[in-house]
PDB file of C-alpha atoms and ligand atoms in Angstrom:
ATOM      1  CA  MET A 264      42.920 -95.648  23.014  1.00 96.00           C
ATOM      2  CA  LYS A 265      44.680 -96.020  26.318  1.00 98.00           C
ATOM      3  CA  ILE A 266      48.393 -95.244  26.809  1.00 98.00           C
ATOM      4  CA  LEU A 267      50.399 -97.054  29.474  1.00 98.00           C
ATOM      5  CA  VAL A 268      53.488 -95.168  30.691  1.00 98.00           C
ATOM      6  CA  ALA A 269      56.173 -96.809  32.826  1.00 98.00           C
ATOM      7  CA  ILE A 270      57.708 -94.383  35.314  1.00 98.00           C
ATOM      8  CA  LYS A 271      60.601 -95.452  37.511  1.00 98.00           C
ATOM      9  CA  ARG A 272      61.601 -93.974  40.886  1.00 97.00           C
ATOM     10  CA  VAL A 273      65.341 -93.372  40.867  1.00 97.00           C
ATOM     11  CA  VAL A 274      67.957 -91.367  42.773  1.00 96.00           C
ATOM     12  CA  ASP A 275      67.506 -87.742  41.664  1.00 96.00           C
ATOM     13  CA  TYR A 276      69.796 -86.865  38.773  1.00 95.00           C
ATOM     14  CA  ALA A 277      71.351 -83.963  40.740  1.00 95.00           C
ATOM     15  CA  VAL A 278      72.346 -86.102  43.760  1.00 94.00           C
ATOM     16  CA  LYS A 279      76.006 -87.070  44.133  1.00 91.00           C
ATOM     17  CA  ILE A 280      75.953 -90.861  44.191  1.00 90.00           C
ATOM     18  CA  ARG A 281      77.538 -92.635  47.180  1.00 91.00           C
ATOM     19  CA  VAL A 282      78.436 -96.313  47.075  1.00 93.00           C
ATOM     20  CA  LYS A 283      77.415 -98.385  50.133  1.00 93.00           C
ATOM     21  CA  SER A 284      80.315 -99.335  52.398  1.00 92.00           C
ATOM     22  CA  ASP A 285      79.693-103.071  51.769  1.00 93.00           C
ATOM     23  CA  LYS A 286      79.903-102.412  47.982  1.00 92.00           C
ATOM     24  CA  SER A 287      76.504-104.063  47.454  1.00 90.00           C
ATOM     25  CA  GLY A 288      75.036-101.054  45.645  1.00 90.00           C
ATOM     26  CA  VAL A 289      74.338 -97.363  45.780  1.00 91.00           C
ATOM     27  CA  GLU A 290      73.166 -95.619  48.971  1.00 91.00           C
ATOM     28  CA  THR A 291      69.464 -94.734  48.711  1.00 89.00           C
ATOM     29  CA  LEU A 292      68.716 -94.128  52.396  1.00 88.00           C
ATOM     30  CA  ASN A 293      67.851 -90.441  53.055  1.00 91.00           C
ATOM     31  CA  VAL A 294      68.655 -89.651  49.426  1.00 94.00           C
ATOM     32  CA  LYS A 295      66.344 -87.512  47.262  1.00 96.00           C
ATOM     33  CA  MET A 296      64.465 -89.754  44.826  1.00 96.00           C
ATOM     34  CA  SER A 297      62.623 -88.531  41.725  1.00 96.00           C
ATOM     35  CA  MET A 298      60.982 -89.736  38.556  1.00 97.00           C
ATOM     36  CA  ASN A 299      63.575 -90.991  36.057  1.00 98.00           C
ATOM     37  CA  PRO A 300      64.092 -88.058  33.608  1.00 97.00           C
ATOM     38  CA  PHE A 301      63.422 -90.206  30.511  1.00 98.00           C
ATOM     39  CA  CYS A 302      60.158 -91.364  32.138  1.00 98.00           C
ATOM     40  CA  GLU A 303      59.104 -87.722  32.594  1.00 98.00           C
ATOM     41  CA  ILE A 304      59.586 -87.331  28.844  1.00 98.00           C
ATOM     42  CA  ALA A 305      57.563 -90.527  28.251  1.00 98.00           C
ATOM     43  CA  LEU A 306      54.705 -89.242  30.385  1.00 98.00           C
ATOM     44  CA  GLU A 307      54.818 -85.803  28.751  1.00 98.00           C
ATOM     45  CA  GLU A 308      54.522 -87.412  25.320  1.00 98.00           C
ATOM     46  CA  ALA A 309      51.535 -89.495  26.415  1.00 98.00           C
ATOM     47  CA  LEU A 310      49.848 -86.392  27.845  1.00 98.00           C
ATOM     48  CA  ARG A 311      50.440 -84.470  24.597  1.00 98.00           C
ATOM     49  CA  ILE A 312      48.942 -87.343  22.582  1.00 98.00           C
ATOM     50  CA  LYS A 313      45.890 -87.309  24.860  1.00 98.00           C
ATOM     51  CA  GLN A 314      45.600 -83.510  24.614  1.00 97.00           C
ATOM     52  CA  SER A 315      45.617 -83.781  20.818  1.00 97.00           C
ATOM     53  CA  GLY A 316      42.561 -86.030  21.105  1.00 97.00           C
ATOM     54  CA  LEU A 317      44.256 -89.247  19.971  1.00 97.00           C
ATOM     55  CA  ALA A 318      44.104 -91.028  23.337  1.00 97.00           C
ATOM     56  CA  SER A 319      41.353 -91.295  25.906  1.00 97.00           C
ATOM     57  CA  GLU A 320      43.367 -92.210  28.996  1.00 98.00           C
ATOM     58  CA  VAL A 321      46.947 -92.104  30.281  1.00 98.00           C
ATOM     59  CA  VAL A 322      47.800 -94.702  32.931  1.00 98.00           C
ATOM     60  CA  ALA A 323      51.118 -94.384  34.792  1.00 98.00           C
ATOM     61  CA  VAL A 324      52.754 -97.526  36.191  1.00 98.00           C
ATOM     62  CA  SER A 325      55.556 -97.698  38.727  1.00 98.00           C
ATOM     63  CA  MET A 326      57.112-100.805  40.230  1.00 98.00           C
ATOM     64  CA  GLY A 327      59.108-101.077  43.403  1.00 97.00           C
ATOM     65  CA  PRO A 328      58.801-100.190  47.111  1.00 96.00           C
ATOM     66  CA  SER A 329      55.884 -98.325  48.710  1.00 96.00           C
ATOM     67  CA  GLN A 330      57.550 -94.934  48.035  1.00 96.00           C
ATOM     68  CA  CYS A 331      56.850 -95.426  44.303  1.00 97.00           C
ATOM     69  CA  VAL A 332      53.437 -93.990  45.180  1.00 97.00           C
ATOM     70  CA  ASP A 333      55.160 -90.558  45.502  1.00 96.00           C
ATOM     71  CA  THR A 334      56.496 -90.942  41.966  1.00 97.00           C
ATOM     72  CA  LEU A 335      53.035 -91.932  40.783  1.00 98.00           C
ATOM     73  CA  ARG A 336      51.503 -88.882  42.542  1.00 98.00           C
ATOM     74  CA  THR A 337      53.990 -86.696  40.641  1.00 97.00           C
ATOM     75  CA  GLY A 338      52.869 -88.386  37.419  1.00 98.00           C
ATOM     76  CA  LEU A 339      49.224 -87.870  38.329  1.00 98.00           C
ATOM     77  CA  ALA A 340      49.950 -84.197  39.103  1.00 98.00           C
ATOM     78  CA  MET A 341      51.547 -83.835  35.666  1.00 98.00           C
ATOM     79  CA  GLY A 342      48.253 -85.089  34.220  1.00 97.00           C
ATOM     80  CA  ALA A 343      48.092 -88.904  34.156  1.00 98.00           C
ATOM     81  CA  ASP A 344      44.517 -90.083  34.746  1.00 98.00           C
ATOM     82  CA  ARG A 345      45.316 -92.911  37.144  1.00 98.00           C
ATOM     83  CA  GLY A 346      48.190 -94.907  38.501  1.00 98.00           C
ATOM     84  CA  ILE A 347      49.182 -98.527  39.009  1.00 98.00           C
ATOM     85  CA  HIS A 348      51.698 -99.513  41.657  1.00 98.00           C
ATOM     86  CA  VAL A 349      53.236-102.976  41.514  1.00 98.00           C
ATOM     87  CA  GLU A 350      54.668-103.246  45.000  1.00 98.00           C
ATOM     88  CA  SER A 351      57.881-105.170  45.566  1.00 96.00           C
ATOM     89  CA  THR A 352      60.656-104.671  48.069  1.00 94.00           C
ATOM     90  CA  ALA A 353      62.907-107.024  46.098  1.00 92.00           C
ATOM     91  CA  ALA A 354      65.137-105.506  43.406  1.00 89.00           C
ATOM     92  CA  LEU A 355      63.370-105.542  40.037  1.00 94.00           C
ATOM     93  CA  TYR A 356      65.548-106.111  36.994  1.00 93.00           C
ATOM     94  CA  PRO A 357      64.460-105.249  33.419  1.00 95.00           C
ATOM     95  CA  LEU A 358      63.220-108.735  32.504  1.00 95.00           C
ATOM     96  CA  THR A 359      60.980-108.868  35.586  1.00 96.00           C
ATOM     97  CA  VAL A 360      59.698-105.329  34.928  1.00 97.00           C
ATOM     98  CA  ALA A 361      58.999-106.324  31.309  1.00 98.00           C
ATOM     99  CA  LYS A 362      57.088-109.447  32.440  1.00 98.00           C
ATOM    100  CA  LEU A 363      55.060-107.359  34.895  1.00 98.00           C
ATOM    101  CA  LEU A 364      54.295-104.798  32.178  1.00 98.00           C
ATOM    102  CA  LYS A 365      53.181-107.588  29.861  1.00 98.00           C
ATOM    103  CA  ALA A 366      50.848-108.886  32.574  1.00 98.00           C
ATOM    104  CA  LEU A 367      49.422-105.372  32.997  1.00 98.00           C
ATOM    105  CA  VAL A 368      48.927-105.090  29.236  1.00 98.00           C
ATOM    106  CA  ASP A 369      46.736-108.189  29.432  1.00 96.00           C
ATOM    107  CA  VAL A 370      44.584-106.391  32.035  1.00 96.00           C
ATOM    108  CA  GLU A 371      44.635-102.814  30.673  1.00 97.00           C
ATOM    109  CA  LYS A 372      44.792-103.441  26.896  1.00 97.00           C
ATOM    110  CA  PRO A 373      46.609-100.213  25.954  1.00 98.00           C
ATOM    111  CA  GLY A 374      47.210 -99.207  22.320  1.00 97.00           C
ATOM    112  CA  VAL A 375      50.676 -97.836  23.088  1.00 98.00           C
ATOM    113  CA  ILE A 376      53.207 -98.322  25.891  1.00 98.00           C
ATOM    114  CA  ILE A 377      55.709 -95.508  26.379  1.00 98.00           C
ATOM    115  CA  LEU A 378      58.843 -95.991  28.468  1.00 98.00           C
ATOM    116  CA  GLY A 379      62.022 -94.041  29.017  1.00 98.00           C
ATOM    117  CA  LYS A 380      64.892 -95.243  26.843  1.00 97.00           C
ATOM    118  CA  GLN A 381      66.826 -96.007  30.022  1.00 97.00           C
ATOM    119  CA  ALA A 382      66.726 -95.639  33.764  1.00 96.00           C
ATOM    120  CA  ILE A 383      69.528 -93.398  35.035  1.00 95.00           C
ATOM    121  CA  ASP A 384      70.204 -95.690  38.006  1.00 92.00           C
ATOM    122  CA  ASP A 385      70.926 -98.990  36.242  1.00 89.00           C
ATOM    123  CA  ASP A 386      71.502 -97.557  32.716  1.00 92.00           C
ATOM    124  CA  CYS A 387      70.181-100.875  31.390  1.00 94.00           C
ATOM    125  CA  ASN A 388      68.249 -99.634  28.347  1.00 96.00           C
ATOM    126  CA  GLN A 389      66.534-103.035  28.136  1.00 97.00           C
ATOM    127  CA  THR A 390      62.987-102.899  29.497  1.00 98.00           C
ATOM    128  CA  GLY A 391      61.250-101.391  26.445  1.00 98.00           C
ATOM    129  CA  GLN A 392      62.931-103.820  24.073  1.00 98.00           C
ATOM    130  CA  MET A 393      62.122-106.781  26.335  1.00 98.00           C
ATOM    131  CA  VAL A 394      58.452-105.936  26.781  1.00 98.00           C
ATOM    132  CA  ALA A 395      58.093-105.470  23.013  1.00 98.00           C
ATOM    133  CA  GLY A 396      59.702-108.882  22.535  1.00 98.00           C
ATOM    134  CA  LEU A 397      57.467-110.558  25.124  1.00 98.00           C
ATOM    135  CA  LEU A 398      54.323-109.019  23.609  1.00 98.00           C
ATOM    136  CA  GLY A 399      55.401-109.522  20.003  1.00 98.00           C
ATOM    137  CA  TRP A 400      54.710-105.800  19.394  1.00 98.00           C
ATOM    138  CA  PRO A 401      56.771-103.519  17.139  1.00 98.00           C
ATOM    139  CA  GLN A 402      59.133-101.128  18.918  1.00 98.00           C
ATOM    140  CA  GLY A 403      60.354 -97.608  18.196  1.00 98.00           C
ATOM    141  CA  THR A 404      63.243 -96.974  20.567  1.00 97.00           C
ATOM    142  CA  PHE A 405      65.026 -93.657  21.318  1.00 97.00           C
ATOM    143  CA  ALA A 406      62.141 -91.687  19.784  1.00 97.00           C
ATOM    144  CA  SER A 407      62.839 -88.025  19.059  1.00 97.00           C
ATOM    145  CA  LYS A 408      59.452 -87.483  17.352  1.00 97.00           C
ATOM    146  CA  VAL A 409      56.190 -89.461  17.552  1.00 98.00           C
ATOM    147  CA  LEU A 410      53.143 -89.097  15.307  1.00 97.00           C
ATOM    148  CA  LEU A 411      50.044 -91.276  15.627  1.00 97.00           C
ATOM    149  CA  ASP A 412      47.557 -91.993  12.865  1.00 96.00           C
ATOM    150  CA  MET A 413      44.553 -93.614  14.505  1.00 95.00           C
ATOM    151  CA  GLU A 414      42.741 -94.131  11.186  1.00 95.00           C
ATOM    152  CA  LYS A 415      45.601 -96.202   9.764  1.00 96.00           C
ATOM    153  CA  GLN A 416      46.478 -97.530  13.258  1.00 97.00           C
ATOM    154  CA  VAL A 417      50.149 -96.678  12.873  1.00 97.00           C
ATOM    155  CA  ALA A 418      52.754 -94.709  14.803  1.00 98.00           C
ATOM    156  CA  THR A 419      55.518 -92.894  12.949  1.00 98.00           C
ATOM    157  CA  VAL A 420      58.623 -92.678  15.097  1.00 98.00           C
ATOM    158  CA  GLU A 421      61.672 -90.607  14.271  1.00 98.00           C
ATOM    159  CA  ARG A 422      64.916 -91.684  15.972  1.00 96.00           C
ATOM    160  CA  GLU A 423      68.360 -90.183  16.052  1.00 90.00           C
ATOM    161  CA  VAL A 424      70.905 -92.697  14.785  1.00 91.00           C
ATOM    162  CA  ASP A 425      74.638 -92.325  14.170  1.00 90.00           C
ATOM    163  CA  ASP A 426      74.336 -91.077  10.610  1.00 90.00           C
ATOM    164  CA  GLY A 427      71.164 -89.008  10.836  1.00 91.00           C
ATOM    165  CA  LEU A 428      67.457 -89.526  11.443  1.00 93.00           C
ATOM    166  CA  GLU A 429      65.683 -92.831  10.957  1.00 97.00           C
ATOM    167  CA  THR A 430      61.901 -92.864  10.478  1.00 98.00           C
ATOM    168  CA  LEU A 431      59.963 -95.998  11.409  1.00 97.00           C
ATOM    169  CA  CYS A 432      56.325 -96.803  10.783  1.00 98.00           C
ATOM    170  CA  LEU A 433      54.931 -99.117  13.500  1.00 98.00           C
ATOM    171  CA  ASP A 434      51.616-100.929  13.434  1.00 98.00           C
ATOM    172  CA  LEU A 435      49.660-100.349  16.633  1.00 97.00           C
ATOM    173  CA  PRO A 436      49.734-101.598  19.340  1.00 98.00           C
ATOM    174  CA  ALA A 437      53.380-100.688  19.767  1.00 98.00           C
ATOM    175  CA  VAL A 438      56.109 -99.934  22.291  1.00 98.00           C
ATOM    176  CA  ILE A 439      57.909 -96.581  22.190  1.00 98.00           C
ATOM    177  CA  THR A 440      60.921 -95.516  24.261  1.00 98.00           C
ATOM    178  CA  THR A 441      61.834 -91.863  24.589  1.00 98.00           C
ATOM    179  CA  ASP A 442      65.060 -89.992  23.881  1.00 96.00           C
ATOM    180  CA  LEU A 443      66.072 -86.701  25.464  1.00 95.00           C
ATOM    181  CA  ARG A 444      65.029 -84.400  22.620  1.00 94.00           C
ATOM    182  CA  LEU A 445      61.457 -85.683  22.229  1.00 97.00           C
ATOM    183  CA  ASN A 446      59.904 -82.949  24.368  1.00 97.00           C
ATOM    184  CA  GLN A 447      60.313 -80.713  27.405  1.00 97.00           C
ATOM    185  CA  PRO A 448      58.281 -82.194  30.289  1.00 98.00           C
ATOM    186  CA  ARG A 449      55.842 -79.875  32.049  1.00 97.00           C
ATOM    187  CA  TYR A 450      55.949 -78.932  35.717  1.00 95.00           C
ATOM    188  CA  ALA A 451      52.970 -79.916  37.844  1.00 94.00           C
ATOM    189  CA  THR A 452      50.920 -76.884  38.865  1.00 95.00           C
ATOM    190  CA  LEU A 453      49.685 -76.478  42.439  1.00 95.00           C
ATOM    191  CA  PRO A 454      45.996 -77.080  41.540  1.00 96.00           C
ATOM    192  CA  ASN A 455      47.033 -80.253  39.679  1.00 96.00           C
ATOM    193  CA  ILE A 456      49.120 -81.415  42.655  1.00 96.00           C
ATOM    194  CA  MET A 457      45.976 -81.022  44.795  1.00 96.00           C
ATOM    195  CA  LYS A 458      43.827 -82.837  42.208  1.00 96.00           C
ATOM    196  CA  ALA A 459      46.338 -85.684  42.013  1.00 96.00           C
ATOM    197  CA  LYS A 460      45.697 -86.560  45.658  1.00 95.00           C
ATOM    198  CA  SER A 461      42.227 -87.867  44.781  1.00 96.00           C
ATOM    199  CA  LYS A 462      43.221 -89.808  41.649  1.00 97.00           C
ATOM    200  CA  VAL A 463      43.135 -93.599  41.889  1.00 97.00           C
ATOM    201  CA  ILE A 464      46.277 -95.708  42.346  1.00 98.00           C
ATOM    202  CA  LYS A 465      45.604 -99.420  42.007  1.00 98.00           C
ATOM    203  CA  LYS A 466      47.991-101.764  43.772  1.00 98.00           C
ATOM    204  CA  TYR A 467      49.174-105.165  42.599  1.00 98.00           C
ATOM    205  CA  THR A 468      51.755-107.579  43.876  1.00 97.00           C
ATOM    206  CA  PRO A 469      53.911-109.479  41.381  1.00 97.00           C
ATOM    207  CA  GLN A 470      52.194-112.684  42.626  1.00 97.00           C
ATOM    208  CA  GLU A 471      48.772-111.279  41.685  1.00 97.00           C
ATOM    209  CA  LEU A 472      50.144-110.722  38.174  1.00 97.00           C
ATOM    210  CA  ASN A 473      51.601-114.256  38.152  1.00 97.00           C
ATOM    211  CA  VAL A 474      55.169-113.035  37.788  1.00 97.00           C
ATOM    212  CA  GLU A 475      57.945-114.532  39.836  1.00 95.00           C
ATOM    213  CA  VAL A 476      60.457-111.942  41.027  1.00 94.00           C
ATOM    214  CA  LYS A 477      63.818-113.502  40.347  1.00 86.00           C
ATOM    215  CA  SER A 478      66.971-112.566  38.545  1.00 82.00           C
ATOM    216  CA  ASP A 479      69.540-114.390  36.511  1.00 82.00           C
ATOM    217  CA  ILE A 480      71.890-111.521  37.252  1.00 86.00           C
ATOM    218  CA  GLU A 481      74.025-111.235  40.355  1.00 87.00           C
ATOM    219  CA  ILE A 482      75.635-107.886  41.151  1.00 89.00           C
ATOM    220  CA  VAL A 483      79.094-108.899  42.288  1.00 93.00           C
ATOM    221  CA  GLU A 484      80.367-105.530  43.425  1.00 94.00           C
ATOM    222  CA  VAL A 485      79.675-101.818  43.019  1.00 93.00           C
ATOM    223  CA  THR A 486      82.665 -99.491  43.323  1.00 93.00           C
ATOM    224  CA  GLU A 487      83.297 -95.816  42.723  1.00 89.00           C
ATOM    225  CA  PRO A 488      85.283 -94.889  39.616  1.00 86.00           C
ATOM    226  CA  PRO A 489      88.989 -94.321  40.382  1.00 87.00           C
ATOM    227  CA  LYS A 490      89.772 -90.765  41.469  1.00 87.00           C
ATOM    228  CA  ARG A 491      91.308 -88.671  38.687  1.00 86.00           C
ATOM    229  CA  LYS A 492      94.914 -87.765  39.354  1.00 85.00           C
ATOM    230  CA  ALA A 493      95.744 -84.067  39.463  1.00 88.00           C
ATOM    231  CA  GLY A 494      97.089 -82.698  36.172  1.00 88.00           C
ATOM    232  CA  VAL A 495     100.564 -81.166  35.704  1.00 89.00           C
ATOM    233  CA  ILE A 496     101.530 -78.031  33.826  1.00 93.00           C
ATOM    234  CA  VAL A 497     104.478 -78.655  31.541  1.00 94.00           C
ATOM    235  CA  SER A 498     106.946 -75.911  30.733  1.00 95.00           C
ATOM    236  CA  SER A 499     107.729 -76.848  27.120  1.00 96.00           C
ATOM    237  CA  VAL A 500     106.587 -78.948  24.186  1.00 96.00           C
ATOM    238  CA  ASP A 501     109.691 -81.095  24.600  1.00 95.00           C
ATOM    239  CA  GLU A 502     108.721 -81.876  28.188  1.00 95.00           C
ATOM    240  CA  LEU A 503     105.176 -82.725  27.044  1.00 96.00           C
ATOM    241  CA  ILE A 504     106.464 -85.114  24.387  1.00 96.00           C
ATOM    242  CA  ASP A 505     108.854 -86.674  26.870  1.00 95.00           C
ATOM    243  CA  LYS A 506     106.012 -87.279  29.368  1.00 93.00           C
ATOM    244  CA  LEU A 507     103.672 -88.677  26.716  1.00 94.00           C
ATOM    245  CA  ARG A 508     106.425 -91.007  25.497  1.00 95.00           C
ATOM    246  CA  ASN A 509     108.069 -92.113  28.722  1.00 94.00           C
ATOM    247  CA  GLU A 510     105.367 -91.735  31.419  1.00 91.00           C
ATOM    248  CA  ALA A 511     102.014 -92.142  29.689  1.00 88.00           C
ATOM    249  CA  HIS A 512     103.446 -94.421  26.962  1.00 92.00           C
ATOM    250  CA  VAL A 513     100.880 -93.139  24.455  1.00 92.00           C
ATOM    251  CA  ILE A 514     103.286 -92.114  21.680  1.00 89.00           C
TER     252      ILE A 514
HETATM  253  P1  LIG B 797      66.000 -99.745  31.980  1.00 65.68           P
HETATM  254  O1  LIG B 797      65.783-100.816  30.960  1.00 65.68           O
HETATM  255  O2  LIG B 797      66.153-100.267  33.383  1.00 65.68           O
HETATM  256  O3  LIG B 797      67.127 -98.790  31.601  1.00 65.68           O
HETATM  257  O4  LIG B 797      64.649 -98.867  32.041  1.00 65.68           O
HETATM  258  C1  LIG B 797      64.042 -98.341  30.863  1.00 65.68           C
HETATM  259  C2  LIG B 797      62.651 -97.856  31.171  1.00 65.68           C
HETATM  260  O5  LIG B 797      61.846 -98.953  31.652  1.00 65.68           O
HETATM  261  C3  LIG B 797      62.513 -96.790  32.257  1.00 65.68           C
HETATM  262  O6  LIG B 797      62.772 -95.484  31.754  1.00 65.68           O
HETATM  263  C4  LIG B 797      61.049 -96.965  32.648  1.00 65.68           C
HETATM  264  O7  LIG B 797      60.182 -96.386  31.685  1.00 65.68           O
HETATM  265  C5  LIG B 797      60.872 -98.488  32.589  1.00 65.68           C
HETATM  266  N1  LIG B 797      61.140 -99.085  33.920  1.00 65.68           N
HETATM  267  C6  LIG B 797      62.234 -99.777  34.308  1.00 65.68           C
HETATM  268  N2  LIG B 797      62.114-100.163  35.600  1.00 65.68           N
HETATM  269  C7  LIG B 797      60.925 -99.692  36.034  1.00 65.68           C
HETATM  270  C8  LIG B 797      60.209 -99.738  37.273  1.00 65.68           C
HETATM  271  N3  LIG B 797      60.708-100.352  38.350  1.00 65.68           N
HETATM  272  N4  LIG B 797      58.994 -99.135  37.344  1.00 65.68           N
HETATM  273  C9  LIG B 797      58.473 -98.523  36.273  1.00 65.68           C
HETATM  274  N5  LIG B 797      59.096 -98.432  35.070  1.00 65.68           N
HETATM  275  C10 LIG B 797      60.293 -99.010  34.957  1.00 65.68           C
END
């Protein structure tokens, strides 16, 4: 069985985000970009499944500008067998990414697709659900534990929900999205970084996959959150109550 893993290139989680002066989005020029942390977890899970002998190949897919190849190389250095880059300079929103993934499923025929539960740049948390819907496959979202039974052709997915743990049994093929506590992703070792340079990355354009890049969403404006006002130290409980009542109007 083949596992397809979607890995997105995003602004590194440790970078302080700056909004562009024209408010059209977030500054990405000369900013450190990395693999979306939830996608690292997705790839790690796929690699563990392969290491346990339940999958024969892990294929990493990234969509976006030419620099996505760096993200794919990181994925290949972690252990993915090969990469697929769908190149597009236009912004790709979840529905388009889901359509492109569906088109790749038609070519690659994976038994499982693993995605991050959300990308930390757009925080959409939509792509996994949309691709499952488009394919008509069952979905186990926010997985905190994944077990595959290849004989029965099912995946058991444990997910953290508000009142505890929910366990789902999905018929394969299926879509899984990963939560934070699923695993601890590995670091790429130097020999594997060297090996990754010779692994294959196949390129597609959205046109070659018969997907039109368009969006029904228009980003009207991106602004920074309002600056927090400095706090004040009150000298008595009476003063605190007075401020809460007459300034903050919360009591
Ligand atoms: P989102 O729905 O945008 O929050 O993204 C959820 C997940 O979909 C990500 O963690 C990735 O696994 C996948 N994904 C979204 N956009 C892309 C992309 N451009 N390239 C590869 N994977 C993506």
